[in-house]
Every structure is written in C-alpha cells, then in structure tokens.
Short mmCIF file of C-alpha atoms and ligand atoms in Angstrom, two decimals:
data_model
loop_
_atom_site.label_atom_id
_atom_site.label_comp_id
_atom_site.label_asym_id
_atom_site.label_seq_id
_atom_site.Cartn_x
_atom_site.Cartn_y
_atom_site.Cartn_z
CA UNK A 1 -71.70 -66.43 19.55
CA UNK A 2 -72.45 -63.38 17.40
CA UNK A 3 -72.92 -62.56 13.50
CA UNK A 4 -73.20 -59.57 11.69
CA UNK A 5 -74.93 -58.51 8.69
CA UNK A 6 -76.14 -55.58 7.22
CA UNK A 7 -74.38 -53.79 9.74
CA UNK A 8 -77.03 -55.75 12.26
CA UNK A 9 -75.37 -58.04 15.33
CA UNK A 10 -77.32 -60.87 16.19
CA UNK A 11 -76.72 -63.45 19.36
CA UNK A 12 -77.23 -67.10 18.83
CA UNK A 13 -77.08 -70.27 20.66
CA UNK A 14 -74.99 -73.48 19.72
CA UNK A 15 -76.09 -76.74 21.21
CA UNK A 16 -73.92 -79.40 20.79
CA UNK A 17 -76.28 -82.58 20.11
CA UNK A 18 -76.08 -86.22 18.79
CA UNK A 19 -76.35 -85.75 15.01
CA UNK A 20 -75.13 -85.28 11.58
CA UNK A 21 -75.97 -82.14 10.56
CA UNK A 22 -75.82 -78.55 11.55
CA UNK A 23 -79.09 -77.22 11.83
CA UNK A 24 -80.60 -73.53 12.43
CA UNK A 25 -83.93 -72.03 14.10
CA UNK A 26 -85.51 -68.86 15.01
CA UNK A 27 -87.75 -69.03 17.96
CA UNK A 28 -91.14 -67.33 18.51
CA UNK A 29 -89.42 -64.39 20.77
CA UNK A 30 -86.56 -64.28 17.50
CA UNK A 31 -83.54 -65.44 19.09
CA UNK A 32 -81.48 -67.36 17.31
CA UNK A 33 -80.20 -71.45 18.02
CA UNK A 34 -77.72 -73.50 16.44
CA UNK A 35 -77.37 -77.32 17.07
CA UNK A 36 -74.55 -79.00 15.57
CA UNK A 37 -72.57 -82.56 15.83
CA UNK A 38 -70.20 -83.06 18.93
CA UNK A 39 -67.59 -83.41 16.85
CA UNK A 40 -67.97 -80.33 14.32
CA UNK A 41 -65.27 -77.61 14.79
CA UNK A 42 -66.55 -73.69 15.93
CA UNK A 43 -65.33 -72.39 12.42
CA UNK A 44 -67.24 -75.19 10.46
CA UNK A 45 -70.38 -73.65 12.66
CA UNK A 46 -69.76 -69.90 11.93
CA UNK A 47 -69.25 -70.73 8.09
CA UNK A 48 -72.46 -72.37 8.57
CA UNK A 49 -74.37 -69.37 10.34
CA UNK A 50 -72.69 -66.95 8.12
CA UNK A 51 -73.62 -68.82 4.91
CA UNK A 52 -77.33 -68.41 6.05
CA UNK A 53 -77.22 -65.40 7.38
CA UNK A 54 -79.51 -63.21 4.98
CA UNK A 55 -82.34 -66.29 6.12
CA UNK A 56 -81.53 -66.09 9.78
CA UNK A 57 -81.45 -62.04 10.06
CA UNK A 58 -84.97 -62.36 8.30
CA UNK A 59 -86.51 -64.73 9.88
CA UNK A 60 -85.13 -63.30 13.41
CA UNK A 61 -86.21 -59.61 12.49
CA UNK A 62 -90.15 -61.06 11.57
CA UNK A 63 -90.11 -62.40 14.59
CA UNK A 64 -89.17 -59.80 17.07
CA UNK A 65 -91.88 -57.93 14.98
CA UNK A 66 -94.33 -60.14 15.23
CA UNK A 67 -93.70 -60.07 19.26
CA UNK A 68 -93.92 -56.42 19.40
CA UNK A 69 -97.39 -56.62 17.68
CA UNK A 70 -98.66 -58.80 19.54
CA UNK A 71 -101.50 -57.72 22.10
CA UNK A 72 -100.84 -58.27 25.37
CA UNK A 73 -105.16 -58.37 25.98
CA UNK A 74 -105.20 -56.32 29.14
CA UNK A 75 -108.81 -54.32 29.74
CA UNK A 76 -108.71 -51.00 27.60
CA UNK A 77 -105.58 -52.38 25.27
CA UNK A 78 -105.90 -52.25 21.39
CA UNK A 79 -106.80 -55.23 19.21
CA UNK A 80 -106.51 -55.55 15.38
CA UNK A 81 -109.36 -56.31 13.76
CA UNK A 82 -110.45 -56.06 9.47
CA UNK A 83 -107.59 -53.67 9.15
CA UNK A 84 -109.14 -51.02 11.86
CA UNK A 85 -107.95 -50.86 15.69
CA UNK A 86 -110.72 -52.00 18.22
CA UNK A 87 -110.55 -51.35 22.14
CA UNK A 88 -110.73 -54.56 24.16
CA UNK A 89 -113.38 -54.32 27.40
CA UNK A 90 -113.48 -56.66 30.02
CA UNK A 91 -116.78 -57.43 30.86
CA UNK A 92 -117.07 -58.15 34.84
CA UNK A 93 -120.42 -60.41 34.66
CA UNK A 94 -120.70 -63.46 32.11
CA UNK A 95 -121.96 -62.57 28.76
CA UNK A 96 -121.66 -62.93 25.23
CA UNK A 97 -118.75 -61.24 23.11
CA UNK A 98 -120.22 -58.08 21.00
CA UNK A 99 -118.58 -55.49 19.44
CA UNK A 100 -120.30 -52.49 18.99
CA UNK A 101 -118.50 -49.14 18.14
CA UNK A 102 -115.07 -50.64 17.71
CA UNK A 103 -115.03 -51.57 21.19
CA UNK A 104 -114.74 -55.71 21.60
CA UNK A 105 -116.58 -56.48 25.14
CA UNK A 106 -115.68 -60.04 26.63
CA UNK A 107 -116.31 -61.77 29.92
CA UNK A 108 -112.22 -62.02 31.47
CA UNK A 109 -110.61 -61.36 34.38
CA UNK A 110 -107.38 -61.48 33.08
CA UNK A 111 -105.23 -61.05 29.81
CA UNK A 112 -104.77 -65.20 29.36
CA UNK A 113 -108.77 -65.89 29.84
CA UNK A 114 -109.36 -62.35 27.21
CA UNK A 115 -107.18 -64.41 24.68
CA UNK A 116 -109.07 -67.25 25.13
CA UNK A 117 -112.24 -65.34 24.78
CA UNK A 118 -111.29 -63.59 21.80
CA UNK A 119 -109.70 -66.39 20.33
CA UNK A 120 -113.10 -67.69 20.33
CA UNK A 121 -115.07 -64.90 18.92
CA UNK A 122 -112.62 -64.77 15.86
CA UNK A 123 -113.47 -68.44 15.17
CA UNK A 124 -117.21 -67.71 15.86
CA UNK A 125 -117.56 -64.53 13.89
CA UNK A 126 -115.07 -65.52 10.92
CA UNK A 127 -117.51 -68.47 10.24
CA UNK A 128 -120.62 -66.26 8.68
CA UNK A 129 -117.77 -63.64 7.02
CA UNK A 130 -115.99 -67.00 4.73
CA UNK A 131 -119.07 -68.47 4.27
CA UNK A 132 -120.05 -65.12 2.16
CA UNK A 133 -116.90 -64.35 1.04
CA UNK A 134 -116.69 -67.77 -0.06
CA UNK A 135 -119.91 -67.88 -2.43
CA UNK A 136 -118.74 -64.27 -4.02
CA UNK A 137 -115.80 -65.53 -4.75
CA UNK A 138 -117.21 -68.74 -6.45
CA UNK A 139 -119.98 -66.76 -8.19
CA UNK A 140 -117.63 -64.23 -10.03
CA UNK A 141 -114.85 -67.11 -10.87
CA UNK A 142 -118.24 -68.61 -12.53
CA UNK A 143 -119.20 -65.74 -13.92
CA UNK A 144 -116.08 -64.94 -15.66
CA UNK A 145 -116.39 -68.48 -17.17
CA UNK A 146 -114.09 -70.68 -14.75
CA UNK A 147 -115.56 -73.92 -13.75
CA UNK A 148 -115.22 -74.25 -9.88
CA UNK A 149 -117.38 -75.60 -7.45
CA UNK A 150 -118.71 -73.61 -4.08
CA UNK A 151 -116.08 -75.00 -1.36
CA UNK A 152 -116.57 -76.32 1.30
CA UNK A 153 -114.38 -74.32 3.87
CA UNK A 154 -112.85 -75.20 6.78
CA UNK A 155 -111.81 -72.83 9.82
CA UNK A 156 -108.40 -73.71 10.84
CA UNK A 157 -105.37 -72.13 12.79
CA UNK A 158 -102.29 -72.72 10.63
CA UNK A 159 -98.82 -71.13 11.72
CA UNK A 160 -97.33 -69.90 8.76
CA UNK A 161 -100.42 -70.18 5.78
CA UNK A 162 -103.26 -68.37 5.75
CA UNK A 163 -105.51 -70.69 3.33
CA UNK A 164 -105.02 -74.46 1.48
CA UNK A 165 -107.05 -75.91 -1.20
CA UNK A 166 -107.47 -79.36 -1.47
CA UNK A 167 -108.85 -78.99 -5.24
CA UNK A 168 -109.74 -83.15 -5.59
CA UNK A 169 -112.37 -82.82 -2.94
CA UNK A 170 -113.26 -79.41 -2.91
CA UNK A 171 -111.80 -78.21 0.01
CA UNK A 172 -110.39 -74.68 1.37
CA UNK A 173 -108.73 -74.60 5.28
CA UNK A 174 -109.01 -70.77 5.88
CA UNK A 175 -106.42 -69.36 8.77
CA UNK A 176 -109.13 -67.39 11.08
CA UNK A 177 -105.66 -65.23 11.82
CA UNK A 178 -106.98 -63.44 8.81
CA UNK A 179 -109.41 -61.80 10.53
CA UNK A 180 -107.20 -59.02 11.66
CA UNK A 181 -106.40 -57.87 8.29
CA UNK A 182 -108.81 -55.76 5.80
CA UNK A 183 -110.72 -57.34 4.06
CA UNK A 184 -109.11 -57.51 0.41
CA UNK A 185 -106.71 -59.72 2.18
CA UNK A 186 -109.07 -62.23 3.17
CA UNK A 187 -110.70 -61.94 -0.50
CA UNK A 188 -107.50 -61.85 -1.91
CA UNK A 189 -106.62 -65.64 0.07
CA UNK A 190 -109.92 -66.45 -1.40
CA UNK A 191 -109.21 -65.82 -5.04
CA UNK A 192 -105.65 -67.46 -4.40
CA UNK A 193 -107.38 -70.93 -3.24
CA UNK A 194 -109.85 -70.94 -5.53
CA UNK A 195 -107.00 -69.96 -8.39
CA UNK A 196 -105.64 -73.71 -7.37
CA UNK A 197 -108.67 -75.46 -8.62
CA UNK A 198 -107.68 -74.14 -11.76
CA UNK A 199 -103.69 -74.94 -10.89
CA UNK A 200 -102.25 -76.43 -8.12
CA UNK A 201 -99.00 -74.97 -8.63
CA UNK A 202 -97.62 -71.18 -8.61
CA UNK A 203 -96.74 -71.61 -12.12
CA UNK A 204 -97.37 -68.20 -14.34
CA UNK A 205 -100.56 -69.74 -15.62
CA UNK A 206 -102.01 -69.74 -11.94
CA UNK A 207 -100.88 -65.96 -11.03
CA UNK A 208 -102.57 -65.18 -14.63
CA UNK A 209 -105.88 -66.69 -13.62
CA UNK A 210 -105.62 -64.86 -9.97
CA UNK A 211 -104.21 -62.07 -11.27
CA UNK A 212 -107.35 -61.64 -14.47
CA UNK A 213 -109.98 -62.51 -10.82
CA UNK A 214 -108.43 -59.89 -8.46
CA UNK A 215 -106.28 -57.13 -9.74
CA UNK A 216 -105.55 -55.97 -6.56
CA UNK A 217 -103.99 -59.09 -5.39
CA UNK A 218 -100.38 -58.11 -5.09
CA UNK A 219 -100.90 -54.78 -2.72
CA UNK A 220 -102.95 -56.96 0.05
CA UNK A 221 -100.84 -59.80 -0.78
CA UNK A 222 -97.89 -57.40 0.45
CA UNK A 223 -100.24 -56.46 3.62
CA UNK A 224 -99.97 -60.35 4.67
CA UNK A 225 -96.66 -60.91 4.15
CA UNK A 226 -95.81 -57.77 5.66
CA UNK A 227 -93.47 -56.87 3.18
CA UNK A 228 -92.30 -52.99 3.32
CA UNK A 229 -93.18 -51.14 -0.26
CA UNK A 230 -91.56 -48.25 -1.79
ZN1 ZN B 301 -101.12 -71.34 -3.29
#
C-alpha cells in the first residue's frame, strides 16, 4: 500500500494481527509497517495512515538519513568524530586504539569487529571528556549563583536521548553517541541536564535558566536534532 504527501510516495506494510487498535512504525532502514485488527476494513487503515502522515513521512525520511550516514567501518572509510571527519585504520597486530592526526587506528579485521572496537574507544575516551565538561558546567552554573551539585554522570547508550537528569539523586546518563558531534553540543546537553536541577520540566522558566547559561544553545541544539535552518 502507498501514501503520498508532499508530493513524496511512500510504501508501507499492513499486518493483520490480533488486536484492537491500528498501530504505526518506522523501522531502523525507514520503511514503513502498519498492523491493524483482522476485522478493520482497508479504508479505515488508509484514513488511519493518511491522518498520520506528516509523522510517518518524518519519521521515515530521518531514518533513511540516518542509514545513509551511517559508517559502514571498512579500513580507510570516514568516521565522525567532535564535529571533524577522522579516517578509520585497521591495525593488523593487537594494540591499543589512538588517534593521532585525525586518523583513528584499531586492531580489526573486519567492519563488524572495527564497530566493536570503536564502539569501545567512544565509551573509553568520552569518560575523561564528561568528567571535565561536567565540572565546567557545574562551576559556571555556581558561579552565576545557581545552587547545583557536581553530578555524578553516567555513560549510557540511549536510542533516541542524548542526556537524563535524575535531579533527586544527582544524577546525569550522558548518550556517548554525542561524541560525534562538536563540542557545543555535548556542552549544550550539559547545560540542558543541569538546567533540570533547577526544573524538571520544559516549562519557559527552564529554557530561561538554559538559555541565561548557554546562549548558544539553540544553534547546536539544531545540530542534534538535525533540523535544516534557513
Ligand atoms: Zn530535558
């Protein structure tokens, strides 16, 4: 089955299932599947996709991005990295990952163990990076007269956030994702998470305190959310 919008055809899937609702999802690789009731007629299930359209398309066209970013980790390929592009080197003896002049040397033999490798080096090198970022961050909320403790942070891999607070105990999960971005995106998660110690909504009062903390919030903000400006 097909819909169209904005002028855009996209394919999707109906499964027919033992339920009560229809429901919608966009896979990793962006396509597009429907289960519905046994019972539910084909027009009740294109009112349905068509009524969510504008969130399907979206959701479908992030993800097909997302895919076409993605490294595929073979010896020599590019890697993202603070915002900058670093060359990937497979290193044919054992050793330990370095980077040195933008090129990222890891011991792999193939694409799946270079993942795993780098995977690993994120986690490892992101540790020292939050840590200082982390006590900056705390020192200037202090300094500009906010009363927030030094977190204690916690490395994570989240799917779809890139930090948490948990204000009661103190707590920040950061997404070592972030690592591939510059790093006024990684402060600017930072000053975000520690604006929830002050609020743990969104409310205006929150984007006041973030916004007063990092000015600059909103253009790296975009950068994460990959939003297109202009
Ligand atoms: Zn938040």
């Amino acid at each position: 089955m097909q819909f169209t919008y904005h002028g855009q055809t996209y394919d999707y899937t109906v499964t027919r299932k033992n339920m009560k609702n229809i429901i919608a999802h966009v896979r990793q690789d962006g396509t597009i599947w429907v289960s519905a009731p046994y019972h539910a007629p084909q027009a009740f299930i294109q009112e349905f996709v068509k009524a969510n359209a504008p969130q399907l398309s979206e959701m479908a066209e992030k993800a097909k991005q997302q895919t076409a970013d993605r490294p595929d980790f073979t010896d020599g390929s590019k890697l993202p990295h603070l915002g900058e592009q670093i060359t990937l080197h497979y290193s044919p003896v054992p050793c330990c990952a370095s980077i040195s002049d933008g090129v990222l040397t890891l011991y792999a033999r193939s694409p799946q163990e270079a993942e795993l490798a780098h995977r690993q080096w994120l986690i490892d090198t992101c540790v020292a990076l939050y840590r200082q970022i982390n006590r900056e961050v705390s020192a200037h909320y202090n300094r500009m007269g906010y009363d927030v403790p030094l977190a204690r942070i916690e490395i994570k891999e989240m799917k779809s956030r890139w930090g948490s607070c948990t204000a009661r105990t103190g707590r920040i999960s950061m997404n070592f994702r972030l690592m591939q971005y510059p790093l006024g995106c990684i402060y600017g998660v930072f000053y975000h998470e520690y604006a929830h110690f002050m609020h743990l909504d969104h409310s205006k009062a929150f984007y006041a305190v973030l916004y007063r903390m990092y000015p600059e919030y909103e253009k790296f903000d975009a950068i994460l959310n990959h939003k297109q400006k202009g």
